């Protein structure tokens, strides 16, 4: 959709105001916010409606809304998730954040659903092999600071190392990070020495 910079700015402000207030701005409110005349805003809004970028209900105040078919530049693509580093499925490794992305659109067709505050890690090691999580897999995780017993989590140790394991809270107060491979021993850690960074919600594998 071919929009001018001013039209794109107006479209973005209408979206942001609707999200913040729950209703659309008036023409005068838009003009005041943008520092232009009401006539100028009206012209841009009419052009946006003609292009199909804006939808307005006839004879109803504050009814402007962005067309559901429009994706603004600052909106995250539903299939593009931040790849923030690697996660150990063996011995813990240093947690390092890389500025990369994993685009699920290049792997799955049709594209997946919108992310729920998610991130992706590349697996290193085979300690979760019995959960069908292999070395080189990508694990899709939802950001979380709490998890239920038995959930597979991204656990950050107080040493600055991160690991992917099943979480169990024992009666003695300790946290058990349980691998899914008999070749590995569980990790027993005091609760103040570990932080939950995320919960596993999916695994991506390429061949």
PDB file of C-alpha atoms in Angstrom:
ATOM      1  CA  UNK A   1       0.000   0.000   0.000  1.00  0.00           C
ATOM      2  CA  UNK A   2       1.530   3.257  -1.183  1.00  0.00           C
ATOM      3  CA  UNK A   3       1.300   5.737   1.696  1.00  0.00           C
ATOM      4  CA  UNK A   4       3.030   9.085   2.081  1.00  0.00           C
ATOM      5  CA  UNK A   5       5.085   9.679   5.245  1.00  0.00           C
ATOM      6  CA  UNK A   6       2.377  12.020   6.601  1.00  0.00           C
ATOM      7  CA  UNK A   7      -0.377   9.499   5.913  1.00  0.00           C
ATOM      8  CA  UNK A   8       1.654   6.781   7.604  1.00  0.00           C
ATOM      9  CA  UNK A   9       2.199   9.034  10.625  1.00  0.00           C
ATOM     10  CA  UNK A  10      -1.530   9.781  10.924  1.00  0.00           C
ATOM     11  CA  UNK A  11      -2.376   6.102  10.568  1.00  0.00           C
ATOM     12  CA  UNK A  12       0.092   5.202  13.316  1.00  0.00           C
ATOM     13  CA  UNK A  13      -1.252   7.875  15.672  1.00  0.00           C
ATOM     14  CA  UNK A  14      -4.838   6.682  15.166  1.00  0.00           C
ATOM     15  CA  UNK A  15      -3.764   3.150  16.020  1.00  0.00           C
ATOM     16  CA  UNK A  16      -1.796   4.249  19.090  1.00  0.00           C
ATOM     17  CA  UNK A  17      -4.629   6.427  20.430  1.00  0.00           C
ATOM     18  CA  UNK A  18      -7.156   3.620  19.985  1.00  0.00           C
ATOM     19  CA  UNK A  19      -4.861   1.254  21.865  1.00  0.00           C
ATOM     20  CA  UNK A  20      -4.267   3.756  24.686  1.00  0.00           C
ATOM     21  CA  UNK A  21      -7.822   5.097  25.087  1.00  0.00           C
ATOM     22  CA  UNK A  22     -10.034   2.442  23.566  1.00  0.00           C
ATOM     23  CA  UNK A  23     -11.578   4.872  21.084  1.00  0.00           C
ATOM     24  CA  UNK A  24     -10.509   6.900  18.047  1.00  0.00           C
ATOM     25  CA  UNK A  25      -9.452  10.573  18.081  1.00  0.00           C
ATOM     26  CA  UNK A  26     -11.505  13.294  16.463  1.00  0.00           C
ATOM     27  CA  UNK A  27     -10.171  15.252  13.496  1.00  0.00           C
ATOM     28  CA  UNK A  28      -9.494  18.220  15.772  1.00  0.00           C
ATOM     29  CA  UNK A  29      -7.603  16.056  18.281  1.00  0.00           C
ATOM     30  CA  UNK A  30      -5.463  14.665  15.483  1.00  0.00           C
ATOM     31  CA  UNK A  31      -4.807  18.165  14.172  1.00  0.00           C
ATOM     32  CA  UNK A  32      -3.790  19.387  17.635  1.00  0.00           C
ATOM     33  CA  UNK A  33      -1.487  16.392  18.179  1.00  0.00           C
ATOM     34  CA  UNK A  34       0.178  16.701  14.806  1.00  0.00           C
ATOM     35  CA  UNK A  35       0.368  20.500  14.758  1.00  0.00           C
ATOM     36  CA  UNK A  36      -1.522  20.892  11.476  1.00  0.00           C
ATOM     37  CA  UNK A  37      -4.910  22.236  10.457  1.00  0.00           C
ATOM     38  CA  UNK A  38      -8.103  20.249  10.745  1.00  0.00           C
ATOM     39  CA  UNK A  39      -8.557  20.586   6.972  1.00  0.00           C
ATOM     40  CA  UNK A  40      -5.156  18.986   6.361  1.00  0.00           C
ATOM     41  CA  UNK A  41      -5.978  16.050   8.635  1.00  0.00           C
ATOM     42  CA  UNK A  42      -9.353  15.636   6.945  1.00  0.00           C
ATOM     43  CA  UNK A  43      -7.707  15.461   3.507  1.00  0.00           C
ATOM     44  CA  UNK A  44      -5.215  12.829   4.654  1.00  0.00           C
ATOM     45  CA  UNK A  45      -7.906  10.780   6.388  1.00  0.00           C
ATOM     46  CA  UNK A  46     -10.099  10.805   3.272  1.00  0.00           C
ATOM     47  CA  UNK A  47      -7.131   9.680   1.190  1.00  0.00           C
ATOM     48  CA  UNK A  48      -6.404   6.870   3.649  1.00  0.00           C
ATOM     49  CA  UNK A  49     -10.023   5.718   3.516  1.00  0.00           C
ATOM     50  CA  UNK A  50      -9.925   5.663  -0.296  1.00  0.00           C
ATOM     51  CA  UNK A  51      -6.723   3.596  -0.195  1.00  0.00           C
ATOM     52  CA  UNK A  52      -8.345   1.116   2.185  1.00  0.00           C
ATOM     53  CA  UNK A  53      -5.927   1.842   5.018  1.00  0.00           C
ATOM     54  CA  UNK A  54      -8.577   3.390   7.267  1.00  0.00           C
ATOM     55  CA  UNK A  55     -12.118   2.268   7.972  1.00  0.00           C
ATOM     56  CA  UNK A  56     -14.866   4.633   9.137  1.00  0.00           C
ATOM     57  CA  UNK A  57     -18.432   3.842  10.098  1.00  0.00           C
ATOM     58  CA  UNK A  58     -20.925   6.310   8.542  1.00  0.00           C
ATOM     59  CA  UNK A  59     -22.598   8.813  10.865  1.00  0.00           C
ATOM     60  CA  UNK A  60     -20.683   7.602  13.901  1.00  0.00           C
ATOM     61  CA  UNK A  61     -18.215   9.712  15.888  1.00  0.00           C
ATOM     62  CA  UNK A  62     -14.781   8.382  16.789  1.00  0.00           C
ATOM     63  CA  UNK A  63     -15.164   5.414  14.448  1.00  0.00           C
ATOM     64  CA  UNK A  64     -11.863   5.656  12.578  1.00  0.00           C
ATOM     65  CA  UNK A  65      -9.773   2.506  12.804  1.00  0.00           C
ATOM     66  CA  UNK A  66      -6.876   0.981  10.928  1.00  0.00           C
ATOM     67  CA  UNK A  67      -7.906  -1.648   8.409  1.00  0.00           C
ATOM     68  CA  UNK A  68      -7.109  -5.175   9.673  1.00  0.00           C
ATOM     69  CA  UNK A  69      -5.345  -5.794   6.368  1.00  0.00           C
ATOM     70  CA  UNK A  70      -2.787  -3.071   7.076  1.00  0.00           C
ATOM     71  CA  UNK A  71       0.510  -3.907   8.793  1.00  0.00           C
ATOM     72  CA  UNK A  72       2.387  -0.835   9.964  1.00  0.00           C
ATOM     73  CA  UNK A  73       6.202  -0.805   9.716  1.00  0.00           C
ATOM     74  CA  UNK A  74       6.685  -0.867  13.504  1.00  0.00           C
ATOM     75  CA  UNK A  75       4.541  -3.974  13.939  1.00  0.00           C
ATOM     76  CA  UNK A  76       6.412  -7.260  14.352  1.00  0.00           C
ATOM     77  CA  UNK A  77       5.805  -9.816  11.657  1.00  0.00           C
ATOM     78  CA  UNK A  78       3.922 -12.768  13.084  1.00  0.00           C
ATOM     79  CA  UNK A  79       6.542 -15.221  11.835  1.00  0.00           C
ATOM     80  CA  UNK A  80       9.695 -13.271  12.720  1.00  0.00           C
ATOM     81  CA  UNK A  81      10.954 -13.955  16.225  1.00  0.00           C
ATOM     82  CA  UNK A  82      14.109 -12.693  17.950  1.00  0.00           C
ATOM     83  CA  UNK A  83      16.908 -15.271  18.033  1.00  0.00           C
ATOM     84  CA  UNK A  84      18.667 -14.206  21.231  1.00  0.00           C
ATOM     85  CA  UNK A  85      21.448 -16.786  21.441  1.00  0.00           C
ATOM     86  CA  UNK A  86      22.137 -20.416  22.266  1.00  0.00           C
ATOM     87  CA  UNK A  87      20.931 -22.542  25.182  1.00  0.00           C
ATOM     88  CA  UNK A  88      22.721 -25.499  26.690  1.00  0.00           C
ATOM     89  CA  UNK A  89      21.002 -28.868  26.650  1.00  0.00           C
ATOM     90  CA  UNK A  90      24.064 -30.370  28.276  1.00  0.00           C
ATOM     91  CA  UNK A  91      26.381 -28.426  30.568  1.00  0.00           C
ATOM     92  CA  UNK A  92      25.344 -24.810  31.151  1.00  0.00           C
ATOM     93  CA  UNK A  93      26.881 -22.206  28.865  1.00  0.00           C
ATOM     94  CA  UNK A  94      27.364 -18.476  29.201  1.00  0.00           C
ATOM     95  CA  UNK A  95      24.184 -16.587  28.338  1.00  0.00           C
ATOM     96  CA  UNK A  96      24.934 -14.345  25.352  1.00  0.00           C
ATOM     97  CA  UNK A  97      22.372 -12.256  23.488  1.00  0.00           C
ATOM     98  CA  UNK A  98      22.893 -12.159  19.722  1.00  0.00           C
ATOM     99  CA  UNK A  99      21.123  -9.655  17.508  1.00  0.00           C
ATOM    100  CA  UNK A 100      19.646 -12.132  15.033  1.00  0.00           C
ATOM    101  CA  UNK A 101      16.179 -13.262  14.058  1.00  0.00           C
ATOM    102  CA  UNK A 102      14.586 -16.554  13.111  1.00  0.00           C
ATOM    103  CA  UNK A 103      11.894 -16.092  10.484  1.00  0.00           C
ATOM    104  CA  UNK A 104       9.403 -18.940  10.736  1.00  0.00           C
ATOM    105  CA  UNK A 105       7.917 -17.918   7.405  1.00  0.00           C
ATOM    106  CA  UNK A 106      10.963 -19.428   5.710  1.00  0.00           C
ATOM    107  CA  UNK A 107      10.314 -22.752   7.463  1.00  0.00           C
ATOM    108  CA  UNK A 108       6.541 -23.118   7.755  1.00  0.00           C
ATOM    109  CA  UNK A 109       3.718 -22.562   5.264  1.00  0.00           C
ATOM    110  CA  UNK A 110       1.285 -21.102   6.035  1.00  0.00           C
ATOM    111  CA  UNK A 111       2.816 -18.698   8.565  1.00  0.00           C
ATOM    112  CA  UNK A 112       2.259 -19.355  12.256  1.00  0.00           C
ATOM    113  CA  UNK A 113       0.165 -17.301  14.598  1.00  0.00           C
ATOM    114  CA  UNK A 114       1.213 -14.069  16.259  1.00  0.00           C
ATOM    115  CA  UNK A 115       3.954 -14.435  18.871  1.00  0.00           C
ATOM    116  CA  UNK A 116       3.049 -14.226  22.574  1.00  0.00           C
ATOM    117  CA  UNK A 117       6.031 -12.321  23.893  1.00  0.00           C
ATOM    118  CA  UNK A 118       8.329 -15.031  22.573  1.00  0.00           C
ATOM    119  CA  UNK A 119      11.992 -15.577  21.792  1.00  0.00           C
ATOM    120  CA  UNK A 120      14.057 -18.318  20.163  1.00  0.00           C
ATOM    121  CA  UNK A 121      17.216 -20.124  21.273  1.00  0.00           C
ATOM    122  CA  UNK A 122      19.416 -22.560  19.400  1.00  0.00           C
ATOM    123  CA  UNK A 123      20.027 -25.779  21.342  1.00  0.00           C
ATOM    124  CA  UNK A 124      23.510 -27.056  22.062  1.00  0.00           C
ATOM    125  CA  UNK A 125      23.894 -30.523  23.552  1.00  0.00           C
ATOM    126  CA  UNK A 126      21.730 -33.614  23.926  1.00  0.00           C
ATOM    127  CA  UNK A 127      20.572 -33.593  27.541  1.00  0.00           C
ATOM    128  CA  UNK A 128      16.931 -33.157  26.440  1.00  0.00           C
ATOM    129  CA  UNK A 129      17.003 -35.804  23.737  1.00  0.00           C
ATOM    130  CA  UNK A 130      14.283 -37.936  25.383  1.00  0.00           C
ATOM    131  CA  UNK A 131      11.956 -34.930  25.005  1.00  0.00           C
ATOM    132  CA  UNK A 132      12.802 -34.932  21.284  1.00  0.00           C
ATOM    133  CA  UNK A 133      14.931 -31.810  21.653  1.00  0.00           C
ATOM    134  CA  UNK A 134      18.178 -32.328  19.784  1.00  0.00           C
ATOM    135  CA  UNK A 135      21.443 -30.517  19.315  1.00  0.00           C
ATOM    136  CA  UNK A 136      20.921 -27.816  16.671  1.00  0.00           C
ATOM    137  CA  UNK A 137      17.164 -27.505  17.213  1.00  0.00           C
ATOM    138  CA  UNK A 138      15.526 -24.136  17.809  1.00  0.00           C
ATOM    139  CA  UNK A 139      13.350 -23.855  20.894  1.00  0.00           C
ATOM    140  CA  UNK A 140      10.572 -21.266  20.924  1.00  0.00           C
ATOM    141  CA  UNK A 141      10.009 -19.934  24.441  1.00  0.00           C
ATOM    142  CA  UNK A 142       7.512 -17.632  26.080  1.00  0.00           C
ATOM    143  CA  UNK A 143       8.998 -15.061  28.439  1.00  0.00           C
ATOM    144  CA  UNK A 144       8.096 -15.962  32.032  1.00  0.00           C
ATOM    145  CA  UNK A 145       9.558 -15.682  35.514  1.00  0.00           C
ATOM    146  CA  UNK A 146       7.458 -18.498  37.021  1.00  0.00           C
ATOM    147  CA  UNK A 147       6.825 -22.085  35.916  1.00  0.00           C
ATOM    148  CA  UNK A 148       4.930 -25.141  37.101  1.00  0.00           C
ATOM    149  CA  UNK A 149       6.622 -28.380  38.108  1.00  0.00           C
ATOM    150  CA  UNK A 150       7.441 -30.464  35.079  1.00  0.00           C
ATOM    151  CA  UNK A 151       7.600 -27.611  32.604  1.00  0.00           C
ATOM    152  CA  UNK A 152      10.692 -27.254  30.436  1.00  0.00           C
ATOM    153  CA  UNK A 153      12.267 -23.884  31.168  1.00  0.00           C
ATOM    154  CA  UNK A 154      15.131 -21.607  30.299  1.00  0.00           C
ATOM    155  CA  UNK A 155      16.929 -21.338  33.628  1.00  0.00           C
ATOM    156  CA  UNK A 156      19.546 -18.658  34.286  1.00  0.00           C
ATOM    157  CA  UNK A 157      22.024 -19.564  37.027  1.00  0.00           C
ATOM    158  CA  UNK A 158      23.661 -17.003  39.272  1.00  0.00           C
ATOM    159  CA  UNK A 159      26.948 -17.787  37.506  1.00  0.00           C
ATOM    160  CA  UNK A 160      25.559 -16.146  34.370  1.00  0.00           C
ATOM    161  CA  UNK A 161      25.072 -19.479  32.640  1.00  0.00           C
ATOM    162  CA  UNK A 162      21.809 -20.648  31.082  1.00  0.00           C
ATOM    163  CA  UNK A 163      20.395 -24.118  30.553  1.00  0.00           C
ATOM    164  CA  UNK A 164      17.279 -25.819  29.189  1.00  0.00           C
ATOM    165  CA  UNK A 165      15.823 -28.335  31.646  1.00  0.00           C
ATOM    166  CA  UNK A 166      12.620 -29.547  33.266  1.00  0.00           C
ATOM    167  CA  UNK A 167      11.866 -27.680  36.480  1.00  0.00           C
ATOM    168  CA  UNK A 168      10.891 -29.316  39.782  1.00  0.00           C
ATOM    169  CA  UNK A 169      10.633 -27.719  43.216  1.00  0.00           C
ATOM    170  CA  UNK A 170      11.557 -30.192  45.918  1.00  0.00           C
ATOM    171  CA  UNK A 171      10.196 -30.396  49.471  1.00  0.00           C
ATOM    172  CA  UNK A 172      13.539 -29.351  50.913  1.00  0.00           C
ATOM    173  CA  UNK A 173      13.228 -26.007  49.092  1.00  0.00           C
ATOM    174  CA  UNK A 174      15.767 -26.696  46.396  1.00  0.00           C
ATOM    175  CA  UNK A 175      15.116 -26.511  42.674  1.00  0.00           C
ATOM    176  CA  UNK A 176      15.853 -29.552  40.546  1.00  0.00           C
ATOM    177  CA  UNK A 177      16.713 -28.959  36.918  1.00  0.00           C
ATOM    178  CA  UNK A 178      16.099 -32.328  35.350  1.00  0.00           C
ATOM    179  CA  UNK A 179      17.610 -33.411  32.036  1.00  0.00           C
ATOM    180  CA  UNK A 180      15.809 -35.793  29.700  1.00  0.00           C
ATOM    181  CA  UNK A 181      18.766 -38.057  29.086  1.00  0.00           C
ATOM    182  CA  UNK A 182      19.964 -40.795  31.432  1.00  0.00           C
ATOM    183  CA  UNK A 183      23.565 -39.875  30.657  1.00  0.00           C
ATOM    184  CA  UNK A 184      23.158 -36.597  32.552  1.00  0.00           C
ATOM    185  CA  UNK A 185      22.681 -36.001  36.261  1.00  0.00           C
ATOM    186  CA  UNK A 186      20.043 -33.543  37.540  1.00  0.00           C
ATOM    187  CA  UNK A 187      21.158 -30.167  38.859  1.00  0.00           C
ATOM    188  CA  UNK A 188      20.155 -29.341  42.461  1.00  0.00           C
ATOM    189  CA  UNK A 189      20.153 -25.597  43.066  1.00  0.00           C
ATOM    190  CA  UNK A 190      19.061 -23.235  45.824  1.00  0.00           C
ATOM    191  CA  UNK A 191      16.079 -21.153  44.656  1.00  0.00           C
ATOM    192  CA  UNK A 192      17.891 -17.840  45.064  1.00  0.00           C
ATOM    193  CA  UNK A 193      20.591 -19.039  42.655  1.00  0.00           C
ATOM    194  CA  UNK A 194      18.329 -19.575  39.648  1.00  0.00           C
ATOM    195  CA  UNK A 195      15.917 -17.399  37.665  1.00  0.00           C
ATOM    196  CA  UNK A 196      13.321 -18.589  35.189  1.00  0.00           C
ATOM    197  CA  UNK A 197      13.679 -16.716  31.922  1.00  0.00           C
ATOM    198  CA  UNK A 198      11.100 -18.524  29.801  1.00  0.00           C
ATOM    199  CA  UNK A 199       8.958 -21.608  29.239  1.00  0.00           C
ATOM    200  CA  UNK A 200       9.299 -23.898  26.239  1.00  0.00           C
ATOM    201  CA  UNK A 201       6.308 -23.664  23.892  1.00  0.00           C
ATOM    202  CA  UNK A 202       7.704 -25.152  20.682  1.00  0.00           C
ATOM    203  CA  UNK A 203      10.598 -26.807  18.868  1.00  0.00           C
ATOM    204  CA  UNK A 204      11.727 -26.042  15.326  1.00  0.00           C
ATOM    205  CA  UNK A 205      13.958 -28.461  13.426  1.00  0.00           C
ATOM    206  CA  UNK A 206      15.355 -28.337   9.935  1.00  0.00           C
ATOM    207  CA  UNK A 207      16.759 -31.262   7.944  1.00  0.00           C
TER     208      UNK A 207
END
